[in-house]
Short mmCIF file of C-alpha atoms and ligand atoms in Angstrom, two decimals:
data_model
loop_
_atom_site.label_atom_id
_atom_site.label_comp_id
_atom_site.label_asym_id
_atom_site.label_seq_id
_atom_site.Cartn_x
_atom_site.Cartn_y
_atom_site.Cartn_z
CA UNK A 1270 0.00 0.00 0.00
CA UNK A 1271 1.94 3.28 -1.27
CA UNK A 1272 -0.12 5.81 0.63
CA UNK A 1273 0.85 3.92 3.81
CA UNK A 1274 4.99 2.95 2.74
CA UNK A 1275 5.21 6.73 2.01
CA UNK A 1276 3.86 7.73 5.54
CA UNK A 1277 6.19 9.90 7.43
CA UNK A 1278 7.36 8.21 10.65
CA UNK A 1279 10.12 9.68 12.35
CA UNK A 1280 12.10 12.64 11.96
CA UNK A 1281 15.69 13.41 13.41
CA UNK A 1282 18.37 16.27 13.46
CA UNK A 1283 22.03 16.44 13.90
CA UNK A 1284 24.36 19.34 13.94
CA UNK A 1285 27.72 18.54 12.28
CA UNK A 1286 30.71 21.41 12.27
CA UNK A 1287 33.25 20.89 9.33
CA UNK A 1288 36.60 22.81 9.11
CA UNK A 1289 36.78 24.19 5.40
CA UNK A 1290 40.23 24.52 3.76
CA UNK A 1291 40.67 28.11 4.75
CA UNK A 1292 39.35 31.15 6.54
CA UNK A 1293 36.01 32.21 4.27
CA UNK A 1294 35.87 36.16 4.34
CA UNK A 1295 32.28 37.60 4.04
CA UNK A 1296 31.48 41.63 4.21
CA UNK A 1297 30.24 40.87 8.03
CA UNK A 1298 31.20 37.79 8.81
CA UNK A 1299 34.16 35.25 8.69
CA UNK A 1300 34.20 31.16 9.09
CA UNK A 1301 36.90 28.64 9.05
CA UNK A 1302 34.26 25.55 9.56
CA UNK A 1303 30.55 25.59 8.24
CA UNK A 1304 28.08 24.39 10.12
CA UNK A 1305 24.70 22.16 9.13
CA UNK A 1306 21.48 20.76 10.47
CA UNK A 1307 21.45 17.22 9.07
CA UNK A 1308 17.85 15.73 8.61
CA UNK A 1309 16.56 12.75 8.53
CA UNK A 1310 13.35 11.45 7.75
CA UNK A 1311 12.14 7.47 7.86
CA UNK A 1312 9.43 6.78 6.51
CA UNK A 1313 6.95 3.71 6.97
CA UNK A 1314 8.42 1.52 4.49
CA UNK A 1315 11.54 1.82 6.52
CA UNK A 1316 13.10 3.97 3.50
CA UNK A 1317 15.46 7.21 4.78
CA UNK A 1318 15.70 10.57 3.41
CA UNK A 1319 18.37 13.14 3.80
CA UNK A 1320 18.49 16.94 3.55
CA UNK A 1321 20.78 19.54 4.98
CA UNK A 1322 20.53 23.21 6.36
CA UNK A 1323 23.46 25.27 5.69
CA UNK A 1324 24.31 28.45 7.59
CA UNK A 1325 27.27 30.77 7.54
CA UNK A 1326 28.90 32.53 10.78
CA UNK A 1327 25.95 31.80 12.85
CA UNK A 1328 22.93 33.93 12.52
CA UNK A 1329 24.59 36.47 10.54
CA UNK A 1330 24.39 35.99 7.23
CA UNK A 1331 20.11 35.43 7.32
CA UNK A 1332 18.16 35.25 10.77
CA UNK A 1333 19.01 31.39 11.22
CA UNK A 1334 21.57 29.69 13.19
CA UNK A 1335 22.10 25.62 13.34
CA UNK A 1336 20.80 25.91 17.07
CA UNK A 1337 17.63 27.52 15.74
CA UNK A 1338 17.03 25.53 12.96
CA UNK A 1339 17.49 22.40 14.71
CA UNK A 1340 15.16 23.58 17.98
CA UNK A 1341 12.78 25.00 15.31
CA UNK A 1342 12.70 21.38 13.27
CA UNK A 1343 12.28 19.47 16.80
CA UNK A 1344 9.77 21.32 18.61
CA UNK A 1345 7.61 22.31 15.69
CA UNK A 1346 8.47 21.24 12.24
CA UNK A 1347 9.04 17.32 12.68
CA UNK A 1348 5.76 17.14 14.63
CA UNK A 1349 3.63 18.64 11.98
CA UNK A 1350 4.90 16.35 9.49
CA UNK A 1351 4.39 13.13 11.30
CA UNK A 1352 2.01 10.95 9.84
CA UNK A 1353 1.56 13.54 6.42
CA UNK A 1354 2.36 11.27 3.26
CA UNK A 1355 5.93 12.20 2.01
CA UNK A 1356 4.96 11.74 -1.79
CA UNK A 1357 2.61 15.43 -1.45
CA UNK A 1358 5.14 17.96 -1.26
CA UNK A 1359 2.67 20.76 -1.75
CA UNK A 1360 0.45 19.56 1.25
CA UNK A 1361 3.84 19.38 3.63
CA UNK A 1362 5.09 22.35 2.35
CA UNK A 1363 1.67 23.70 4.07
CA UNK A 1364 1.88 21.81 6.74
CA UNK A 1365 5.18 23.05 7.71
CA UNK A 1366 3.90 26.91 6.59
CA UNK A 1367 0.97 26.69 9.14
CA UNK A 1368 3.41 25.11 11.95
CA UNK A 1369 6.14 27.94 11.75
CA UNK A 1370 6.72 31.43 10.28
CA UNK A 1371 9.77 31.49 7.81
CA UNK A 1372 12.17 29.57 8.92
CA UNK A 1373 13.10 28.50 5.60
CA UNK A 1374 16.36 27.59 5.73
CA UNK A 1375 15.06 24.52 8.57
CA UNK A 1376 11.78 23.70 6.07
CA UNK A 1377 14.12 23.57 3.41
CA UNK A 1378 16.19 20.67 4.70
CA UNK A 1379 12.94 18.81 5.76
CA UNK A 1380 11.35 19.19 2.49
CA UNK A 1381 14.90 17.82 1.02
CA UNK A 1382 14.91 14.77 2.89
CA UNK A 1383 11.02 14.32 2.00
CA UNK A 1384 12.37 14.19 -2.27
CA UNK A 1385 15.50 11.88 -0.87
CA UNK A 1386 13.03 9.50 0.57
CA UNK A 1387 9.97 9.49 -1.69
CA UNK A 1388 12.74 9.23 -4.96
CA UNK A 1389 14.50 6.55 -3.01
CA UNK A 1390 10.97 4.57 -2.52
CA UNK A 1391 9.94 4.91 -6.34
CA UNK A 1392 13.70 4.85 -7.42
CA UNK A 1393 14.14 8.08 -9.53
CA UNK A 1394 15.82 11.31 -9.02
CA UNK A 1395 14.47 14.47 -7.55
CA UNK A 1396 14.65 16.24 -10.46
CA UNK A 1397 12.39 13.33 -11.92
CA UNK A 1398 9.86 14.64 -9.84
CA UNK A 1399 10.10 18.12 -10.39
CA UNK A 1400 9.56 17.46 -13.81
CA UNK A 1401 12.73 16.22 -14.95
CA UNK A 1402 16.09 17.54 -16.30
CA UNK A 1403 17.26 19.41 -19.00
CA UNK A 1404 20.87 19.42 -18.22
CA UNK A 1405 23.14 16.77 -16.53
CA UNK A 1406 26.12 19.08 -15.15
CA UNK A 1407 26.20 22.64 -14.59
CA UNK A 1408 29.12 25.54 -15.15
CA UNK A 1409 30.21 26.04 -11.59
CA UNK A 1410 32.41 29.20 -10.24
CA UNK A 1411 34.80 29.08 -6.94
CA UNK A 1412 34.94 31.80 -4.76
CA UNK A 1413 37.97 33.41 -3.86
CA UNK A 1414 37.19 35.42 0.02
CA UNK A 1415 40.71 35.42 1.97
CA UNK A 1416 40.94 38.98 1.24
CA UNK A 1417 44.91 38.45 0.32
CA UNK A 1418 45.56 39.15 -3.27
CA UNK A 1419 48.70 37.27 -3.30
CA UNK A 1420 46.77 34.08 -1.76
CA UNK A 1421 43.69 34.47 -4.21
CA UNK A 1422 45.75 34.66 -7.32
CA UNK A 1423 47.53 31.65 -6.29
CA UNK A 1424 44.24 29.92 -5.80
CA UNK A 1425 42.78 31.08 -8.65
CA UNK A 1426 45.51 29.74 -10.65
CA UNK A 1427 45.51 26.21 -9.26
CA UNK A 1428 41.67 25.77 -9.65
CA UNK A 1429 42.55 26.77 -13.74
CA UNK A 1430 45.55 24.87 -13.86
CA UNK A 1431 43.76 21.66 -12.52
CA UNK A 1432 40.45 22.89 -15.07
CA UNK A 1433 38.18 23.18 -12.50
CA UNK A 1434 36.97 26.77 -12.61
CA UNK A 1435 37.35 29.40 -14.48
CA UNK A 1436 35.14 32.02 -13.08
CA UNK A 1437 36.22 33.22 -10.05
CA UNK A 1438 33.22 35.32 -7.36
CA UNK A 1439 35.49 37.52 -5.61
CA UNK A 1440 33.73 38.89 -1.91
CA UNK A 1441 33.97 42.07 -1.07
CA UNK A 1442 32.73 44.68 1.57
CA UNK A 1443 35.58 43.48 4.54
CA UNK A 1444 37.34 46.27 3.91
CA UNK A 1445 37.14 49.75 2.22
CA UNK A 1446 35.80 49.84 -1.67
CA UNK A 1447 39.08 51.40 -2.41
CA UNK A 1448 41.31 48.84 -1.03
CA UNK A 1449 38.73 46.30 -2.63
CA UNK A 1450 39.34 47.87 -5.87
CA UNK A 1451 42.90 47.63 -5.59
CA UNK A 1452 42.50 44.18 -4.84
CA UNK A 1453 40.08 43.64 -7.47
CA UNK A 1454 42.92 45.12 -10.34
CA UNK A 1455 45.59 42.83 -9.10
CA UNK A 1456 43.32 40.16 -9.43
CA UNK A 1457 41.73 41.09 -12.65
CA UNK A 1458 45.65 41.93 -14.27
CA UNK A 1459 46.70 38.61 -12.64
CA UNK A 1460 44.08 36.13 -14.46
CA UNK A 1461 43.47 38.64 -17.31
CA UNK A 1462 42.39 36.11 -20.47
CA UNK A 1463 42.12 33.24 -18.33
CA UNK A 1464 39.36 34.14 -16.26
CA UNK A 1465 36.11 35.93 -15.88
CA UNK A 1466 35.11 37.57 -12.35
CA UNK A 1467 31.89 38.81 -10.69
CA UNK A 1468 31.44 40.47 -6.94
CA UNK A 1469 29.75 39.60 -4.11
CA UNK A 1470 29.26 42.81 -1.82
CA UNK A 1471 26.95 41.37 0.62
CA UNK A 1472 25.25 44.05 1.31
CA UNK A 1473 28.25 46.41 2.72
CA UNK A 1474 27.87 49.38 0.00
CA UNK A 1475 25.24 52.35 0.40
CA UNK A 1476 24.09 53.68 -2.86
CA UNK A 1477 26.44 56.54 -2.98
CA UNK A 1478 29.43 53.79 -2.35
CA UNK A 1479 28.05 51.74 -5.21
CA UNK A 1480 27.39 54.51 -7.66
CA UNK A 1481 31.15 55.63 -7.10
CA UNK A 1482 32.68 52.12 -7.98
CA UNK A 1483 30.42 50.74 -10.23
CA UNK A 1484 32.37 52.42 -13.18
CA UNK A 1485 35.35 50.95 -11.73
CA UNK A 1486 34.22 47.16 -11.69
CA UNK A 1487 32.96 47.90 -15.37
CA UNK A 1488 36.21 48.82 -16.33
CA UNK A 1489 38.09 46.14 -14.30
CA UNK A 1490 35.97 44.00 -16.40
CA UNK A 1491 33.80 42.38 -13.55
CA UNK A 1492 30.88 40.57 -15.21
CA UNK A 1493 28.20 40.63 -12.67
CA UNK A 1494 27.94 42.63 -9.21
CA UNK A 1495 25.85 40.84 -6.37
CA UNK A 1496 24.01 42.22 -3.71
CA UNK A 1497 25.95 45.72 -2.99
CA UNK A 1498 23.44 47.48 -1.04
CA UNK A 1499 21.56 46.25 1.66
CA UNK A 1500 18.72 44.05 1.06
CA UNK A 1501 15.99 46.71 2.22
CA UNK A 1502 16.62 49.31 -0.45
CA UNK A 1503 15.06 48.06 -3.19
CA UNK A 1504 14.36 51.64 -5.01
CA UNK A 1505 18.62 52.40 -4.34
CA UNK A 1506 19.22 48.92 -5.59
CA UNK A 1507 17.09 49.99 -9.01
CA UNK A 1508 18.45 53.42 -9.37
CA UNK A 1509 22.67 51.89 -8.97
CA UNK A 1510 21.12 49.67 -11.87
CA UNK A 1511 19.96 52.28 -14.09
CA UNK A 1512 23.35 53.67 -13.85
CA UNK A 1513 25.48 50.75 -13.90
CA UNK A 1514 27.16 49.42 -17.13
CA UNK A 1515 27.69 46.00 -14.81
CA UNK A 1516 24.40 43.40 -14.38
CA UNK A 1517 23.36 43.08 -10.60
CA UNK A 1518 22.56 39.81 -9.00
CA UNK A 1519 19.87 40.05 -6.26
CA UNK A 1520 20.44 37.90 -3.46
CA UNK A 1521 19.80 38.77 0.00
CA UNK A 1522 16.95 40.92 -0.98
CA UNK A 1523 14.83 37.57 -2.45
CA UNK A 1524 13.99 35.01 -0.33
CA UNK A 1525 9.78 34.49 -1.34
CA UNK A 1526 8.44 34.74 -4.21
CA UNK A 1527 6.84 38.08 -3.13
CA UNK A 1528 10.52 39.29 -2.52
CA UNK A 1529 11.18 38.34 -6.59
CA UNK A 1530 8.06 39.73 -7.85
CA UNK A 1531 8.83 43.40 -5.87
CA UNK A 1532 12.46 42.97 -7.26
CA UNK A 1533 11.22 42.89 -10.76
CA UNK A 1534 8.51 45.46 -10.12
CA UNK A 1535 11.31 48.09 -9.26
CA UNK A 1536 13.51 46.71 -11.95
CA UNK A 1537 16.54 46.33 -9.38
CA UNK A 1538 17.99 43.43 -10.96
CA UNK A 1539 18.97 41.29 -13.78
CA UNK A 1540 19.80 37.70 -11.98
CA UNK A 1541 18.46 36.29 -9.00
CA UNK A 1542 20.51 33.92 -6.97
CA UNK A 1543 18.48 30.61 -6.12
CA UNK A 1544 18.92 29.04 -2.61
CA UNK A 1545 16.99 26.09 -0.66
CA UNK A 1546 17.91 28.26 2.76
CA UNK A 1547 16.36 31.35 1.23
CA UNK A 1548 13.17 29.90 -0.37
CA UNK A 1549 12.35 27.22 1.75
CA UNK A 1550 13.26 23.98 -0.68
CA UNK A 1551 12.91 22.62 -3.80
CA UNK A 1552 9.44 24.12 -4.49
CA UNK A 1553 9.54 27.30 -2.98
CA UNK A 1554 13.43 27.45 -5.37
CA UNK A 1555 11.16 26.69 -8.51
CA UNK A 1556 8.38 29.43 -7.30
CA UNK A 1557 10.86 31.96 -7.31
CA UNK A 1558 12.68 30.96 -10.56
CA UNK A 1559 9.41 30.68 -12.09
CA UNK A 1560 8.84 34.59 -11.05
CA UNK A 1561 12.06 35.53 -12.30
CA UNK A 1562 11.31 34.26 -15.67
CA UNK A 1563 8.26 35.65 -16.43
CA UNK A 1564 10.13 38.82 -15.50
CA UNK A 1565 12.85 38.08 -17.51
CA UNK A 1566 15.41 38.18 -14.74
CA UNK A 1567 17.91 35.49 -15.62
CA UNK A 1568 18.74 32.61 -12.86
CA UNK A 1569 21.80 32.07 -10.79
CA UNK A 1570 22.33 29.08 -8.91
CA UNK A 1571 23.60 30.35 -5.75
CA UNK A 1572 24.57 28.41 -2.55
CA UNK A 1573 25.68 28.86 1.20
CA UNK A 1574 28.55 26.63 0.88
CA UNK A 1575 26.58 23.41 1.51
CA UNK A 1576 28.15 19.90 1.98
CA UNK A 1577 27.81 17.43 -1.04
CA UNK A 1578 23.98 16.98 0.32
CA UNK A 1579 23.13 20.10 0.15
CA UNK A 1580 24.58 20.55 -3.11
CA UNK A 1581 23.07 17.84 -4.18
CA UNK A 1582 19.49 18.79 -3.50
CA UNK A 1583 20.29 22.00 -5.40
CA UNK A 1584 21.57 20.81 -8.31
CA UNK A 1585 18.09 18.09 -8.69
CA UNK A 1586 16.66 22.00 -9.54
CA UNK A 1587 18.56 23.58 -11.01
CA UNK A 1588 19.01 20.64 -13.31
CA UNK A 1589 15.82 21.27 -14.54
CA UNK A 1590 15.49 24.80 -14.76
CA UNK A 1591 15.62 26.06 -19.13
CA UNK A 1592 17.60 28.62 -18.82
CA UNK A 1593 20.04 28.90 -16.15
CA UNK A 1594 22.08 31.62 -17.40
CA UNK A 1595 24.67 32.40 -14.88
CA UNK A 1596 25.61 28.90 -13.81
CA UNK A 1597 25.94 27.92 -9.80
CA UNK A 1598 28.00 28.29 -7.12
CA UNK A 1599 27.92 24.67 -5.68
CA UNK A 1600 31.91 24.32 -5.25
CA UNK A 1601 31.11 24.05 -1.45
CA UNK A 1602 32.03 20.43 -1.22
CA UNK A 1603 35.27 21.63 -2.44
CA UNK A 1604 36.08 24.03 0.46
CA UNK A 1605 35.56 21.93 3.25
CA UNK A 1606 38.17 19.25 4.22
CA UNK A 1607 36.18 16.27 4.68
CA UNK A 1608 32.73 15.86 2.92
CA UNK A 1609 29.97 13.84 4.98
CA UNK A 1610 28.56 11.46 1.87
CA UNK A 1611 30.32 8.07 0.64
CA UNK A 1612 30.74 9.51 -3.06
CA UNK A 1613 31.79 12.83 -3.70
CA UNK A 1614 30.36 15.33 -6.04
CA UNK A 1615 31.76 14.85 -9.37
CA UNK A 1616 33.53 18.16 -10.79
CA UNK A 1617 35.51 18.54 -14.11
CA UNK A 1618 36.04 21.02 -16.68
CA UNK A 1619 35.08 23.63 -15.21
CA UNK A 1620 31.65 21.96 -14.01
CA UNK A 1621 29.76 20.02 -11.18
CA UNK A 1622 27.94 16.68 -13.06
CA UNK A 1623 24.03 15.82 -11.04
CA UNK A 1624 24.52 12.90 -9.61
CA UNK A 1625 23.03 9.67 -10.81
CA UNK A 1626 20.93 7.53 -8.13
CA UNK A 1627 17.72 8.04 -6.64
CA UNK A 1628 16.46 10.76 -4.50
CA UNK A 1629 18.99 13.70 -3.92
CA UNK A 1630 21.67 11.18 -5.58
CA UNK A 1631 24.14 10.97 -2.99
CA UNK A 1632 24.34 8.33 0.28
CA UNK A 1633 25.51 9.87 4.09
CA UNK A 1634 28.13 8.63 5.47
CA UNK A 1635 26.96 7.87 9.20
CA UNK A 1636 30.91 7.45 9.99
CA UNK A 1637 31.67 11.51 8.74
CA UNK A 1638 28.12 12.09 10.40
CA UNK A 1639 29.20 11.11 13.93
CA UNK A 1640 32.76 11.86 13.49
CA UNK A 1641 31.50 16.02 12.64
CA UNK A 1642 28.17 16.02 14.94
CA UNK A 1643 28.10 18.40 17.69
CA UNK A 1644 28.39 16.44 21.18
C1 MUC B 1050 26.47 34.56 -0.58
O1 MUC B 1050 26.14 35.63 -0.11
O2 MUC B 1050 26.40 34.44 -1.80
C2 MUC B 1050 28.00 31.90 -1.21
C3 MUC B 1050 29.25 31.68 -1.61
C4 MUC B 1050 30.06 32.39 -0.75
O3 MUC B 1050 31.26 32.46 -0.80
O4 MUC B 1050 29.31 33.04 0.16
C5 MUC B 1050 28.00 32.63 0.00
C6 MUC B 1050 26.87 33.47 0.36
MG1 MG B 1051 25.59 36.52 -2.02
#
């Protein structure tokens, strides 16, 4: 009996801490391990699903922390899902709406695990049941956020030499704009022909900031410029972009589809980043690229520098978006030293692959799980 297999049963959460390769510099905010809220979800035919909430510094980056999400998912979320068939995402994603405000970030990794389990039951991919894919790998970019020069050339040129990226996000907003735009030229003189770049601001710039330097990244050659004012101004975020010979990514300032369709009411950007923490999961990701396109604001598959899992689950989208014009961002497997599934992500020429399997496509490994979780 399906309805019955696919019957939600049990729902548990770990939080796992995992040292990345370096120190990860942000506008606000700096990290030298990520944290996550593993989740797992059994259902009645004994199958398991896995998802993963990413954060980054704490509650600093958006207004959830691991410790939240986790309380959040045990006191409110797993409870309302209990007993709710797996297979009707729609009807959990309500269930979950009507149990907690927002929270998306925590929803998002229980809505995850809910595609992990019902594609592991009826053995086909995620993407299968989002409609199904129109692209099996996707051009991926590494970010470069030490805030050395010297160091992020050097990195830069190993990920080219080895052929795994050549379009580099460079953060800014750590320090001054002019000691970011000197940092910026090296860069952009260092890798010039062998690389493109785009900035991520988050958020640091006001709009007279961003209407000084915006000429300058044009002329440095940046390709795209994320997120430079804060997420609030909308209307400054519109008027920088009348001015500015550079596209602008929105990301902090989209999170529901409401968010989208008020970005492309004030006309404040061309690209939208796409991320499970920011819309809630796989749906909510497709409700906000399917706003974006009827506004003709291209795509952007953004991340928080999820484990293979969470990379995973974005990838089973973003696999089956049309257009995708700006690639993704999913090289955070690649910046943590140990990953927490038993087979890697798959990334070559320049490129992450979706995996093949059922479900999400990749299989936790409960040895990295305990060796990472939080006592
Ligand atoms: C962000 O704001 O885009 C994604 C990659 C990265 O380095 O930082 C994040 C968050
Ligand atoms: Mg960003």
């Amino acid at each position: 009996d399906l309805a019955r297999d696919l019957t939600v049963r049990a729902v548990s959460s770990h939080i796992v801490d995992v040292p990345t390769v370096r120190r990860h510099k942000l506008s606000s905010l700096s990290v030298s391990a990520q944290s996550y809220v593993i989740v797992r979800v059994r259902l009645d035919n004994g199958v398991e699903g896995i998802g993963e909430a990413a954060t980054l510094g704490g509650p600093r980056w958006s207004e959830e922390c691991v410790e939240s999400i986790k309380a959040t998912l045990d006191a409110h979320l797993a409870p309302a899902l209990i007993g709710a068939r797996a297979d009707q995402f729609e009807r959990a994603g309500a269930l979950l709406d009507a149990a907690a405000k927002r929270n998306n970030a925590a929803k998002g990794a229980l809505e995850s695990a809910l595609f992990d389990a019902v594609g592991r039951t009826l053995g086909v991919p995620a993407a299968a049941l989002l409609g199904g894919t129109v692209r099996e790998r996707i051009p991926v970019l590494w970010t470069l956020a030490s805030g050395d020069a010297g160091q992020e050339i050097e990195e830069a040129g190993q990920k080219l030499a080895a052929r795994l990226h050549d379009t580099f996000k460079v953060k800014i907003g750590a320090q001054a704009p002019e000691a970011d735009l000197a940092r910026l030229r090296r860069l952009a003189v260092a890798l010039e022909g062998r690389a493109r770049l785009i900035v991520d601001a988050n958020q640091a710039w006001d709009e007279t900031i961003a209407n000084r330097c915006l000429p300058e990244l044009a002329e440095i050659g940046v390709r795209l410029v994320e997120q430079p004012v804060p997420a609030w101004n909308l209307a400054g975020l519109a008027r920088v972009r009348a001015r500015s010979a550079v596209p602008l990514l929105a990301d902090e300032c989209v999170f529901s589809p409401h968010d989208m369709l008020a970005v492309a009411h004030a006309g404040a950007a061309d690209a939208v980043s796409l991320k499970l923490v920011k819309h809630g999961g796989l749906l909510g990701t497709r409700k906000v690229a399917a706003v974006a396109e009827a506004a003709g604001i291209g795509l952007y598959g953004g991340c928080l520098l999820e484990s293979s899992i969470g990379a995973a689950a974005h990838l089973q989208v973003f696999a089956g978006l049309r257009e995708l014009a700006w690639g993704c961002e999913h090289f955070g497997p690649q910046i943590l030293t140990d990953d927490l599934v038993t087979e890697p992500l798959h990334y070559a020429d320049c490129h992450v692959h979706l995996p093949s399997g059922p479900g999400l496509g990749v299989t936790l490994d409960e040895d990295k799980l305990r060796r990472y979780a939080r006592a």
